[in-house]
PDB file of C-alpha atoms and ligand atoms in Angstrom:
ATOM      1  CA  MET A  26       2.569  -3.987   5.076  1.00 83.00           C
ATOM      2  CA  PRO A  27       2.175  -3.530   1.319  1.00 92.00           C
ATOM      3  CA  GLU A  28       1.523   0.071   0.277  1.00 95.00           C
ATOM      4  CA  LEU A  29       0.720   1.677  -3.065  1.00 96.00           C
ATOM      5  CA  PRO A  30       3.999   0.754  -4.837  1.00 97.00           C
ATOM      6  CA  GLU A  31       3.781  -2.879  -3.763  1.00 97.00           C
ATOM      7  CA  VAL A  32       0.140  -3.271  -4.778  1.00 97.00           C
ATOM      8  CA  GLU A  33       0.785  -1.460  -8.069  1.00 97.00           C
ATOM      9  CA  THR A  34       3.707  -3.803  -8.817  1.00 97.00           C
ATOM     10  CA  ILE A  35       1.457  -6.813  -8.279  1.00 97.00           C
ATOM     11  CA  ARG A  36      -1.215  -5.230 -10.475  1.00 98.00           C
ATOM     12  CA  ARG A  37       1.238  -4.630 -13.311  1.00 97.00           C
ATOM     13  CA  ASP A  38       2.574  -8.181 -13.018  1.00 97.00           C
ATOM     14  CA  LEU A  39      -0.802  -9.870 -12.979  1.00 98.00           C
ATOM     15  CA  GLU A  40      -2.919  -7.818 -15.355  1.00 97.00           C
ATOM     16  CA  PRO A  41      -1.366  -9.069 -18.640  1.00 97.00           C
ATOM     17  CA  LEU A  42      -1.558 -12.641 -17.335  1.00 98.00           C
ATOM     18  CA  VAL A  43      -5.062 -12.581 -15.902  1.00 98.00           C
ATOM     19  CA  ALA A  44      -7.050 -10.168 -18.113  1.00 98.00           C
ATOM     20  CA  GLY A  45      -9.176 -12.176 -20.534  1.00 98.00           C
ATOM     21  CA  ARG A  46      -8.948 -15.364 -18.446  1.00 98.00           C
ATOM     22  CA  ARG A  47     -12.043 -17.143 -17.186  1.00 98.00           C
ATOM     23  CA  ILE A  48     -12.260 -18.295 -13.566  1.00 98.00           C
ATOM     24  CA  THR A  49     -12.861 -22.054 -13.385  1.00 98.00           C
ATOM     25  CA  GLY A  50     -12.584 -22.743  -9.663  1.00 97.00           C
ATOM     26  CA  VAL A  51     -12.269 -21.135  -6.231  1.00 97.00           C
ATOM     27  CA  GLU A  52     -10.966 -22.869  -3.108  1.00 95.00           C
ATOM     28  CA  VAL A  53     -10.693 -21.273   0.343  1.00 94.00           C
ATOM     29  CA  ASP A  54      -9.334 -22.836   3.518  1.00 92.00           C
ATOM     30  CA  PRO A  55     -12.370 -22.660   5.865  1.00 85.00           C
ATOM     31  CA  ALA A  56     -10.081 -21.662   8.776  1.00 83.00           C
ATOM     32  CA  THR A  57      -9.319 -18.378   7.010  1.00 85.00           C
ATOM     33  CA  ILE A  58     -12.356 -16.684   8.495  1.00 77.00           C
ATOM     34  CA  HIS A  59     -11.477 -13.013   7.887  1.00 85.00           C
ATOM     35  CA  LEU A  60     -10.872 -13.479   4.178  1.00 93.00           C
ATOM     36  CA  LEU A  61     -14.548 -13.495   3.236  1.00 91.00           C
ATOM     37  CA  ALA A  62     -15.826 -11.708   6.359  1.00 86.00           C
ATOM     38  CA  GLY A  63     -17.954 -14.702   7.225  1.00 80.00           C
ATOM     39  CA  ALA A  64     -19.641 -14.896   3.811  1.00 85.00           C
ATOM     40  CA  PRO A  65     -20.025 -18.530   2.687  1.00 88.00           C
ATOM     41  CA  ILE A  66     -17.460 -19.769   0.199  1.00 91.00           C
ATOM     42  CA  GLU A  67     -20.310 -21.166  -1.912  1.00 92.00           C
ATOM     43  CA  THR A  68     -21.591 -17.634  -2.520  1.00 91.00           C
ATOM     44  CA  LEU A  69     -18.203 -16.371  -3.643  1.00 92.00           C
ATOM     45  CA  ARG A  70     -17.732 -19.435  -5.835  1.00 95.00           C
ATOM     46  CA  ALA A  71     -21.150 -19.012  -7.432  1.00 95.00           C
ATOM     47  CA  ASN A  72     -20.323 -15.400  -8.224  1.00 95.00           C
ATOM     48  CA  LEU A  73     -16.798 -15.938  -9.548  1.00 97.00           C
ATOM     49  CA  VAL A  74     -16.736 -19.268 -11.367  1.00 98.00           C
ATOM     50  CA  GLY A  75     -17.547 -18.799 -15.045  1.00 98.00           C
ATOM     51  CA  ARG A  76     -16.724 -15.075 -14.970  1.00 98.00           C
ATOM     52  CA  THR A  77     -13.956 -13.586 -17.087  1.00 98.00           C
ATOM     53  CA  VAL A  78     -11.564 -11.023 -15.623  1.00 98.00           C
ATOM     54  CA  THR A  79     -11.570  -8.041 -17.980  1.00 98.00           C
ATOM     55  CA  ALA A  80      -8.978  -5.834 -16.247  1.00 97.00           C
ATOM     56  CA  ILE A  81      -7.123  -5.337 -12.981  1.00 98.00           C
ATOM     57  CA  GLY A  82      -7.221  -1.876 -11.439  1.00 96.00           C
ATOM     58  CA  ARG A  83      -5.942  -0.401  -8.210  1.00 96.00           C
ATOM     59  CA  ARG A  84      -7.025   2.397  -5.882  1.00 94.00           C
ATOM     60  CA  GLY A  85      -4.931   3.112  -2.818  1.00 94.00           C
ATOM     61  CA  LYS A  86      -3.961  -0.306  -1.511  1.00 94.00           C
ATOM     62  CA  TYR A  87      -6.970  -2.104  -3.065  1.00 95.00           C
ATOM     63  CA  LEU A  88      -6.496  -4.467  -5.993  1.00 96.00           C
ATOM     64  CA  MET A  89      -9.646  -4.563  -8.117  1.00 96.00           C
ATOM     65  CA  PHE A  90     -10.478  -7.343 -10.593  1.00 97.00           C
ATOM     66  CA  SER A  91     -13.157  -6.177 -13.017  1.00 97.00           C
ATOM     67  CA  LEU A  92     -15.472  -8.997 -14.053  1.00 97.00           C
ATOM     68  CA  ASP A  93     -17.414  -9.386 -17.297  1.00 97.00           C
ATOM     69  CA  ASP A  94     -20.743  -9.020 -15.453  1.00 96.00           C
ATOM     70  CA  GLY A  95     -19.805  -5.492 -14.331  1.00 95.00           C
ATOM     71  CA  ARG A  96     -18.984  -6.430 -10.779  1.00 96.00           C
ATOM     72  CA  VAL A  97     -15.606  -6.080  -9.144  1.00 96.00           C
ATOM     73  CA  PHE A  98     -13.650  -8.564  -7.038  1.00 96.00           C
ATOM     74  CA  VAL A  99     -11.562  -6.610  -4.527  1.00 95.00           C
ATOM     75  CA  VAL A 100      -8.462  -7.894  -2.766  1.00 96.00           C
ATOM     76  CA  HIS A 101      -6.694  -6.173   0.143  1.00 95.00           C
ATOM     77  CA  LEU A 102      -3.392  -7.720   1.234  1.00 95.00           C
ATOM     78  CA  ARG A 103      -3.443  -6.078   4.713  1.00 93.00           C
ATOM     79  CA  MET A 104      -0.300  -7.158   6.591  1.00 92.00           C
ATOM     80  CA  THR A 105       1.019 -10.331   5.021  1.00 93.00           C
ATOM     81  CA  GLY A 106      -1.257 -11.235   2.097  1.00 95.00           C
ATOM     82  CA  ARG A 107       0.370 -12.472  -1.112  1.00 96.00           C
ATOM     83  CA  LEU A 108      -1.175 -13.081  -4.498  1.00 97.00           C
ATOM     84  CA  VAL A 109       1.004 -14.999  -6.924  1.00 97.00           C
ATOM     85  CA  TRP A 110       0.699 -16.552 -10.374  1.00 98.00           C
ATOM     86  CA  ARG A 111       1.517 -20.266 -10.476  1.00 98.00           C
ATOM     87  CA  PRO A 112       0.930 -23.252 -12.797  1.00 98.00           C
ATOM     88  CA  HIS A 113      -1.937 -25.345 -11.479  1.00 97.00           C
ATOM     89  CA  ASP A 114       0.355 -28.298 -10.694  1.00 97.00           C
ATOM     90  CA  ALA A 115       2.963 -26.238  -8.788  1.00 97.00           C
ATOM     91  CA  PRO A 116       3.398 -27.109  -5.102  1.00 97.00           C
ATOM     92  CA  ALA A 117       1.371 -25.065  -2.602  1.00 96.00           C
ATOM     93  CA  GLU A 118       2.824 -21.777  -1.318  1.00 96.00           C
ATOM     94  CA  GLN A 119       3.906 -21.448   2.293  1.00 95.00           C
ATOM     95  CA  PHE A 120       0.831 -20.292   4.271  1.00 95.00           C
ATOM     96  CA  GLN A 121      -1.405 -20.841   1.237  1.00 97.00           C
ATOM     97  CA  ARG A 122      -5.039 -20.149   2.208  1.00 96.00           C
ATOM     98  CA  ALA A 123      -6.946 -19.919  -1.059  1.00 97.00           C
ATOM     99  CA  VAL A 124      -6.717 -20.505  -4.802  1.00 97.00           C
ATOM    100  CA  ILE A 125      -8.450 -19.029  -7.837  1.00 98.00           C
ATOM    101  CA  GLU A 126      -8.157 -21.390 -10.812  1.00 98.00           C
ATOM    102  CA  LEU A 127      -8.061 -19.989 -14.328  1.00 98.00           C
ATOM    103  CA  ASP A 128      -8.977 -21.533 -17.677  1.00 98.00           C
ATOM    104  CA  ASN A 129      -5.395 -21.792 -18.977  1.00 97.00           C
ATOM    105  CA  GLY A 130      -3.933 -24.132 -16.375  1.00 97.00           C
ATOM    106  CA  TYR A 131      -2.703 -21.383 -14.054  1.00 98.00           C
ATOM    107  CA  ASP A 132      -3.807 -20.291 -10.576  1.00 98.00           C
ATOM    108  CA  LEU A 133      -3.801 -17.157  -8.515  1.00 98.00           C
ATOM    109  CA  ARG A 134      -2.539 -18.446  -5.188  1.00 98.00           C
ATOM    110  CA  TRP A 135      -3.395 -16.599  -1.985  1.00 97.00           C
ATOM    111  CA  ALA A 136      -0.968 -16.966   0.919  1.00 96.00           C
ATOM    112  CA  ASP A 137      -1.334 -15.036   4.165  1.00 94.00           C
ATOM    113  CA  LEU A 138       0.672 -15.728   7.322  1.00 93.00           C
ATOM    114  CA  ARG A 139      -1.353 -13.427   9.589  1.00 92.00           C
ATOM    115  CA  LYS A 140      -4.712 -13.987   7.834  1.00 92.00           C
ATOM    116  CA  PHE A 141      -5.884 -10.342   7.899  1.00 93.00           C
ATOM    117  CA  GLY A 142      -6.221 -10.039   4.118  1.00 94.00           C
ATOM    118  CA  THR A 143      -9.688  -9.647   2.600  1.00 94.00           C
ATOM    119  CA  TRP A 144     -11.563 -10.721  -0.549  1.00 95.00           C
ATOM    120  CA  ARG A 145     -14.816  -8.953  -1.327  1.00 93.00           C
ATOM    121  CA  LEU A 146     -17.223  -8.837  -4.236  1.00 93.00           C
ATOM    122  CA  HIS A 147     -18.776  -5.440  -4.994  1.00 93.00           C
ATOM    123  CA  GLU A 148     -21.401  -4.237  -7.409  1.00 93.00           C
ATOM    124  CA  SER A 149     -19.225  -1.334  -8.518  1.00 89.00           C
ATOM    125  CA  VAL A 150     -15.817   0.241  -8.002  1.00 86.00           C
ATOM    126  CA  ALA A 151     -17.420   3.276  -6.343  1.00 86.00           C
ATOM    127  CA  GLU A 152     -18.582   1.078  -3.467  1.00 86.00           C
ATOM    128  CA  VAL A 153     -14.972   0.303  -2.644  1.00 82.00           C
ATOM    129  CA  VAL A 154     -13.090   3.490  -3.262  1.00 84.00           C
ATOM    130  CA  GLY A 155     -15.717   6.199  -2.834  1.00 85.00           C
ATOM    131  CA  LYS A 156     -14.272   7.309   0.491  1.00 90.00           C
ATOM    132  CA  LEU A 157     -10.603   7.194  -0.476  1.00 94.00           C
ATOM    133  CA  GLY A 158      -8.653  10.407  -0.866  1.00 95.00           C
ATOM    134  CA  PRO A 159      -6.591  11.229  -3.950  1.00 96.00           C
ATOM    135  CA  GLU A 160      -3.270   9.500  -4.529  1.00 97.00           C
ATOM    136  CA  PRO A 161      -0.047  11.516  -4.393  1.00 97.00           C
ATOM    137  CA  ILE A 162       0.948  10.008  -7.765  1.00 97.00           C
ATOM    138  CA  ASP A 163      -2.299  11.138  -9.387  1.00 96.00           C
ATOM    139  CA  ASP A 164      -1.571  13.919 -11.912  1.00 95.00           C
ATOM    140  CA  SER A 165      -4.880  15.566 -11.097  1.00 95.00           C
ATOM    141  CA  LEU A 166      -3.867  16.208  -7.461  1.00 97.00           C
ATOM    142  CA  THR A 167      -2.785  19.848  -7.334  1.00 98.00           C
ATOM    143  CA  LEU A 168      -0.590  21.553  -4.760  1.00 98.00           C
ATOM    144  CA  LYS A 169      -3.626  23.620  -3.805  1.00 98.00           C
ATOM    145  CA  GLU A 170      -5.706  20.551  -2.988  1.00 97.00           C
ATOM    146  CA  PHE A 171      -2.776  18.857  -1.261  1.00 98.00           C
ATOM    147  CA  ARG A 172      -2.397  21.932   0.937  1.00 97.00           C
ATOM    148  CA  ALA A 173      -6.128  22.047   1.665  1.00 97.00           C
ATOM    149  CA  ARG A 174      -6.085  18.436   2.834  1.00 96.00           C
ATOM    150  CA  LEU A 175      -3.390  19.211   5.409  1.00 95.00           C
ATOM    151  CA  ALA A 176      -4.680  22.603   6.467  1.00 92.00           C
ATOM    152  CA  ASN A 177      -6.344  23.121   9.834  1.00 90.00           C
ATOM    153  CA  ARG A 178      -5.427  19.640  11.045  1.00 94.00           C
ATOM    154  CA  THR A 179      -3.993  19.576  14.535  1.00 95.00           C
ATOM    155  CA  ALA A 180      -2.981  15.916  14.193  1.00 97.00           C
ATOM    156  CA  PRO A 181       0.673  15.126  13.417  1.00 98.00           C
ATOM    157  CA  VAL A 182       1.400  15.523   9.717  1.00 98.00           C
ATOM    158  CA  LYS A 183       2.377  11.850   9.596  1.00 98.00           C
ATOM    159  CA  ALA A 184      -1.035  10.767  10.899  1.00 98.00           C
ATOM    160  CA  VAL A 185      -2.806  12.927   8.311  1.00 97.00           C
ATOM    161  CA  LEU A 186      -0.748  11.411   5.502  1.00 98.00           C
ATOM    162  CA  LEU A 187      -1.582   7.902   6.733  1.00 97.00           C
ATOM    163  CA  ASP A 188      -5.327   8.615   6.787  1.00 96.00           C
ATOM    164  CA  GLN A 189      -6.566   6.923   3.587  1.00 95.00           C
ATOM    165  CA  ARG A 190      -9.596   9.247   3.420  1.00 95.00           C
ATOM    166  CA  ARG A 191      -7.187  12.201   3.013  1.00 96.00           C
ATOM    167  CA  PHE A 192      -4.530  10.567   0.826  1.00 96.00           C
ATOM    168  CA  ALA A 193      -4.747   7.023  -0.515  1.00 96.00           C
ATOM    169  CA  GLY A 194      -1.847   4.634  -0.873  1.00 92.00           C
ATOM    170  CA  LEU A 195       0.676   5.987   1.626  1.00 94.00           C
ATOM    171  CA  GLY A 196       1.631   3.758   4.547  1.00 95.00           C
ATOM    172  CA  ASN A 197       4.301   3.742   7.220  1.00 96.00           C
ATOM    173  CA  ILE A 198       7.330   3.169   4.983  1.00 97.00           C
ATOM    174  CA  TYR A 199       6.636   5.786   2.331  1.00 97.00           C
ATOM    175  CA  VAL A 200       5.358   8.410   4.784  1.00 98.00           C
ATOM    176  CA  ASP A 201       8.596   8.278   6.786  1.00 98.00           C
ATOM    177  CA  GLU A 202      10.568   8.536   3.552  1.00 98.00           C
ATOM    178  CA  ALA A 203       8.486  11.413   2.169  1.00 98.00           C
ATOM    179  CA  LEU A 204       8.773  13.410   5.416  1.00 98.00           C
ATOM    180  CA  TYR A 205      12.539  12.892   5.473  1.00 98.00           C
ATOM    181  CA  GLU A 206      12.884  14.049   1.893  1.00 98.00           C
ATOM    182  CA  ALA A 207      10.768  17.123   2.657  1.00 98.00           C
ATOM    183  CA  ARG A 208      12.750  17.736   5.895  1.00 98.00           C
ATOM    184  CA  ILE A 209       9.660  17.729   8.112  1.00 98.00           C
ATOM    185  CA  ARG A 210       9.595  16.256  11.641  1.00 98.00           C
ATOM    186  CA  PRO A 211       6.840  13.575  11.559  1.00 98.00           C
ATOM    187  CA  ASP A 212       5.138  14.763  14.753  1.00 97.00           C
ATOM    188  CA  THR A 213       4.693  18.343  13.513  1.00 97.00           C
ATOM    189  CA  PRO A 214       0.985  19.297  13.676  1.00 97.00           C
ATOM    190  CA  ALA A 215      -0.187  19.333  10.041  1.00 97.00           C
ATOM    191  CA  ARG A 216      -1.375  22.929  10.255  1.00 95.00           C
ATOM    192  CA  LYS A 217       2.074  24.048  11.448  1.00 95.00           C
ATOM    193  CA  VAL A 218       3.855  22.775   8.333  1.00 96.00           C
ATOM    194  CA  SER A 219       5.074  25.867   6.476  1.00 96.00           C
ATOM    195  CA  PRO A 220       3.950  26.609   2.912  1.00 96.00           C
ATOM    196  CA  ALA A 221       7.479  25.931   1.636  1.00 97.00           C
ATOM    197  CA  ALA A 222       7.662  22.596   3.486  1.00 97.00           C
ATOM    198  CA  THR A 223       4.192  21.645   2.238  1.00 98.00           C
ATOM    199  CA  LYS A 224       5.395  22.217  -1.319  1.00 98.00           C
ATOM    200  CA  ARG A 225       8.402  19.977  -0.698  1.00 98.00           C
ATOM    201  CA  LEU A 226       6.116  17.328   0.823  1.00 98.00           C
ATOM    202  CA  PHE A 227       3.782  17.492  -2.180  1.00 98.00           C
ATOM    203  CA  ALA A 228       6.760  16.647  -4.410  1.00 98.00           C
ATOM    204  CA  SER A 229       8.355  14.063  -2.115  1.00 98.00           C
ATOM    205  CA  SER A 230       5.169  12.102  -1.355  1.00 98.00           C
ATOM    206  CA  ARG A 231       4.896  11.565  -5.094  1.00 98.00           C
ATOM    207  CA  SER A 232       8.556  10.816  -5.780  1.00 98.00           C
ATOM    208  CA  VAL A 233       8.935   8.238  -3.010  1.00 98.00           C
ATOM    209  CA  LEU A 234       5.964   6.289  -4.389  1.00 97.00           C
ATOM    210  CA  GLU A 235       7.294   6.502  -7.942  1.00 97.00           C
ATOM    211  CA  ARG A 236      10.702   5.231  -6.844  1.00 97.00           C
ATOM    212  CA  GLY A 237       9.019   2.429  -4.900  1.00 97.00           C
ATOM    213  CA  ILE A 238       7.227   1.331  -8.072  1.00 97.00           C
ATOM    214  CA  GLU A 239      10.461   1.559 -10.114  1.00 97.00           C
ATOM    215  CA  ASN A 240      12.145  -0.712  -7.569  1.00 96.00           C
ATOM    216  CA  ARG A 241       9.180  -3.146  -7.593  1.00 95.00           C
ATOM    217  CA  GLY A 242       8.220  -2.480  -3.972  1.00 95.00           C
ATOM    218  CA  ALA A 243       9.891  -2.882  -0.601  1.00 95.00           C
ATOM    219  CA  SER A 244      10.376  -6.400   0.795  1.00 94.00           C
ATOM    220  CA  PHE A 245      11.258  -5.740   4.417  1.00 90.00           C
ATOM    221  CA  LYS A 246       9.512  -8.942   5.374  1.00 85.00           C
ATOM    222  CA  ASP A 247       6.608 -10.581   3.625  1.00 86.00           C
ATOM    223  CA  TYR A 248       5.902  -8.655   0.450  1.00 94.00           C
ATOM    224  CA  VAL A 249       6.464 -10.399  -2.885  1.00 95.00           C
ATOM    225  CA  ASP A 250       5.351  -9.411  -6.378  1.00 95.00           C
ATOM    226  CA  GLY A 251       2.889 -11.265  -8.615  1.00 95.00           C
ATOM    227  CA  GLN A 252       5.537 -13.873  -9.458  1.00 94.00           C
ATOM    228  CA  GLY A 253       6.555 -14.429  -5.834  1.00 94.00           C
ATOM    229  CA  GLU A 254       9.799 -12.399  -6.107  1.00 94.00           C
ATOM    230  CA  LYS A 255      11.001  -9.758  -3.657  1.00 96.00           C
ATOM    231  CA  GLY A 256      11.211  -6.074  -4.595  1.00 96.00           C
ATOM    232  CA  SER A 257      14.322  -3.982  -3.920  1.00 94.00           C
ATOM    233  CA  GLN A 258      12.999  -0.685  -2.542  1.00 95.00           C
ATOM    234  CA  HIS A 259      13.925  -1.710   1.035  1.00 94.00           C
ATOM    235  CA  MET A 260      17.573  -1.410  -0.025  1.00 94.00           C
ATOM    236  CA  HIS A 261      17.067   2.236  -1.028  1.00 95.00           C
ATOM    237  CA  VAL A 262      15.271   3.687   2.000  1.00 96.00           C
ATOM    238  CA  GLN A 263      16.745   6.753   3.699  1.00 97.00           C
ATOM    239  CA  VAL A 264      15.259   6.480   7.198  1.00 98.00           C
ATOM    240  CA  PHE A 265      12.702   3.671   7.495  1.00 97.00           C
ATOM    241  CA  ARG A 266      14.067   1.064   9.957  1.00 96.00           C
ATOM    242  CA  ARG A 267      17.515   2.700   9.853  1.00 97.00           C
ATOM    243  CA  THR A 268      17.383   3.501  13.605  1.00 98.00           C
ATOM    244  CA  GLY A 269      20.882   4.102  14.999  1.00 98.00           C
ATOM    245  CA  LYS A 270      22.477   4.357  11.551  1.00 98.00           C
ATOM    246  CA  PRO A 271      23.978   7.561  10.124  1.00 98.00           C
ATOM    247  CA  CYS A 272      21.814   9.851   7.998  1.00 98.00           C
ATOM    248  CA  TYR A 273      22.995   9.669   4.365  1.00 98.00           C
ATOM    249  CA  ARG A 274      22.649  13.434   4.104  1.00 97.00           C
ATOM    250  CA  CYS A 275      24.222  14.786   7.326  1.00 98.00           C
ATOM    251  CA  GLY A 276      25.666  11.860   9.287  1.00 98.00           C
ATOM    252  CA  SER A 277      23.421  12.344  12.350  1.00 98.00           C
ATOM    253  CA  THR A 278      22.005   9.213  13.955  1.00 98.00           C
ATOM    254  CA  ILE A 279      18.570   8.220  12.663  1.00 98.00           C
ATOM    255  CA  GLN A 280      16.104   8.097  15.537  1.00 98.00           C
ATOM    256  CA  ARG A 281      12.983   6.063  16.184  1.00 98.00           C
ATOM    257  CA  THR A 282       9.886   7.362  17.916  1.00 98.00           C
ATOM    258  CA  VAL A 283       6.158   6.635  17.859  1.00 98.00           C
ATOM    259  CA  VAL A 284       3.712   8.944  16.077  1.00 97.00           C
ATOM    260  CA  GLY A 285       0.020   8.132  15.861  1.00 91.00           C
ATOM    261  CA  GLY A 286       0.739   4.681  17.271  1.00 94.00           C
ATOM    262  CA  ARG A 287       3.185   3.849  14.486  1.00 96.00           C
ATOM    263  CA  ALA A 288       6.948   3.311  14.618  1.00 97.00           C
ATOM    264  CA  THR A 289       8.488   6.419  13.082  1.00 98.00           C
ATOM    265  CA  HIS A 290      12.010   7.059  11.792  1.00 98.00           C
ATOM    266  CA  PHE A 291      13.602  10.459  11.229  1.00 98.00           C
ATOM    267  CA  CYS A 292      16.847  12.431  11.203  1.00 98.00           C
ATOM    268  CA  PRO A 293      16.904  14.903  14.123  1.00 98.00           C
ATOM    269  CA  ARG A 294      19.081  17.363  12.193  1.00 98.00           C
ATOM    270  CA  CYS A 295      17.555  17.201   8.702  1.00 98.00           C
ATOM    271  CA  GLN A 296      14.024  17.178  10.163  1.00 98.00           C
ATOM    272  CA  PRO A 297      14.223  19.828  12.916  1.00 96.00           C
ATOM    273  CA  LYS A 298      11.347  20.562  15.280  1.00 91.00           C
ATOM    274  CA  ALA A 299       8.964  23.138  13.858  1.00 80.00           C
ATOM    275  CA  ARG A 300       9.765  26.540  15.310  1.00 72.00           C
ATOM    276  CA  VAL A 301       7.160  27.710  17.796  1.00 61.00           C
ATOM    277  CA  LYS A 302       6.483  31.422  17.899  1.00 58.00           C
ATOM    278  CA  ALA A 303       7.768  32.939  21.168  1.00 56.00           C
ATOM    279  CA  ALA A 304       5.010  34.035  23.513  1.00 57.00           C
ATOM    280  CA  PRO A 305       4.664  37.805  23.660  1.00 60.00           C
ATOM    281  CA  VAL A 306       6.528  39.265  26.628  1.00 58.00           C
ATOM    282  CA  GLY A 307       4.628  41.197  29.303  1.00 49.00           C
TER     283      GLY A 307
HETATM  284 ZN1  LIG B  14      20.293  14.110   8.396  1.00 92.74          ZN
END
């Protein structure tokens, strides 16, 4: 599933191509029912056609197209959504479900194997992202606030990091990588993570996302960038989907478990169980 680095790569690819372009047509395969959440295609078309895209932003995993009437067209790729730039006469993408036509002979093509992706029109950005937590790559996120967002949580630290209301943009891949880098066992209750480990996690949750962006995202399966090309971050992961392979740091066998309902990968030696205080004797 695309996470912050993948969505940011698409944003950076598409913004210089799409900003300033006017939308001239919108087509949606009527079988793609989740895409518009049941809203009629005619309504979306009436709202988009004739509008100019002024900028493309991103918050968490949401891609946000600002329109010249002040509204914002919001795309979420969910599991297998793809948004690619193609000449209008190019052949259809595999699993193509929708097309946004632009005034210069190019399209934004929407392909989605699993059909969980969403397109929504909002009056303002705040409507979309008001509930999202800060992003680990945001310079304004301090260690103090990072700590506060983990504190007093009995849930596994991995589950807290995945909760988009606490931290936006992290998903299964980058959380496993960040916890490995910080040497924290993913199932450790968040409130049991030591101050020193929290500081390491603050740094690693940022660095794994930054590296993911540098490598243009991770293409384990479906993700492609705004030109339809794969990223390379999947070739640089330390633990994610490396079950049974040796840890690059210590040689131990990477293990797989389930935390918060999600497949989880860790090194049993580099990420030891949190020490539990011995019960008082007598
Ligand atoms: Zn190790």
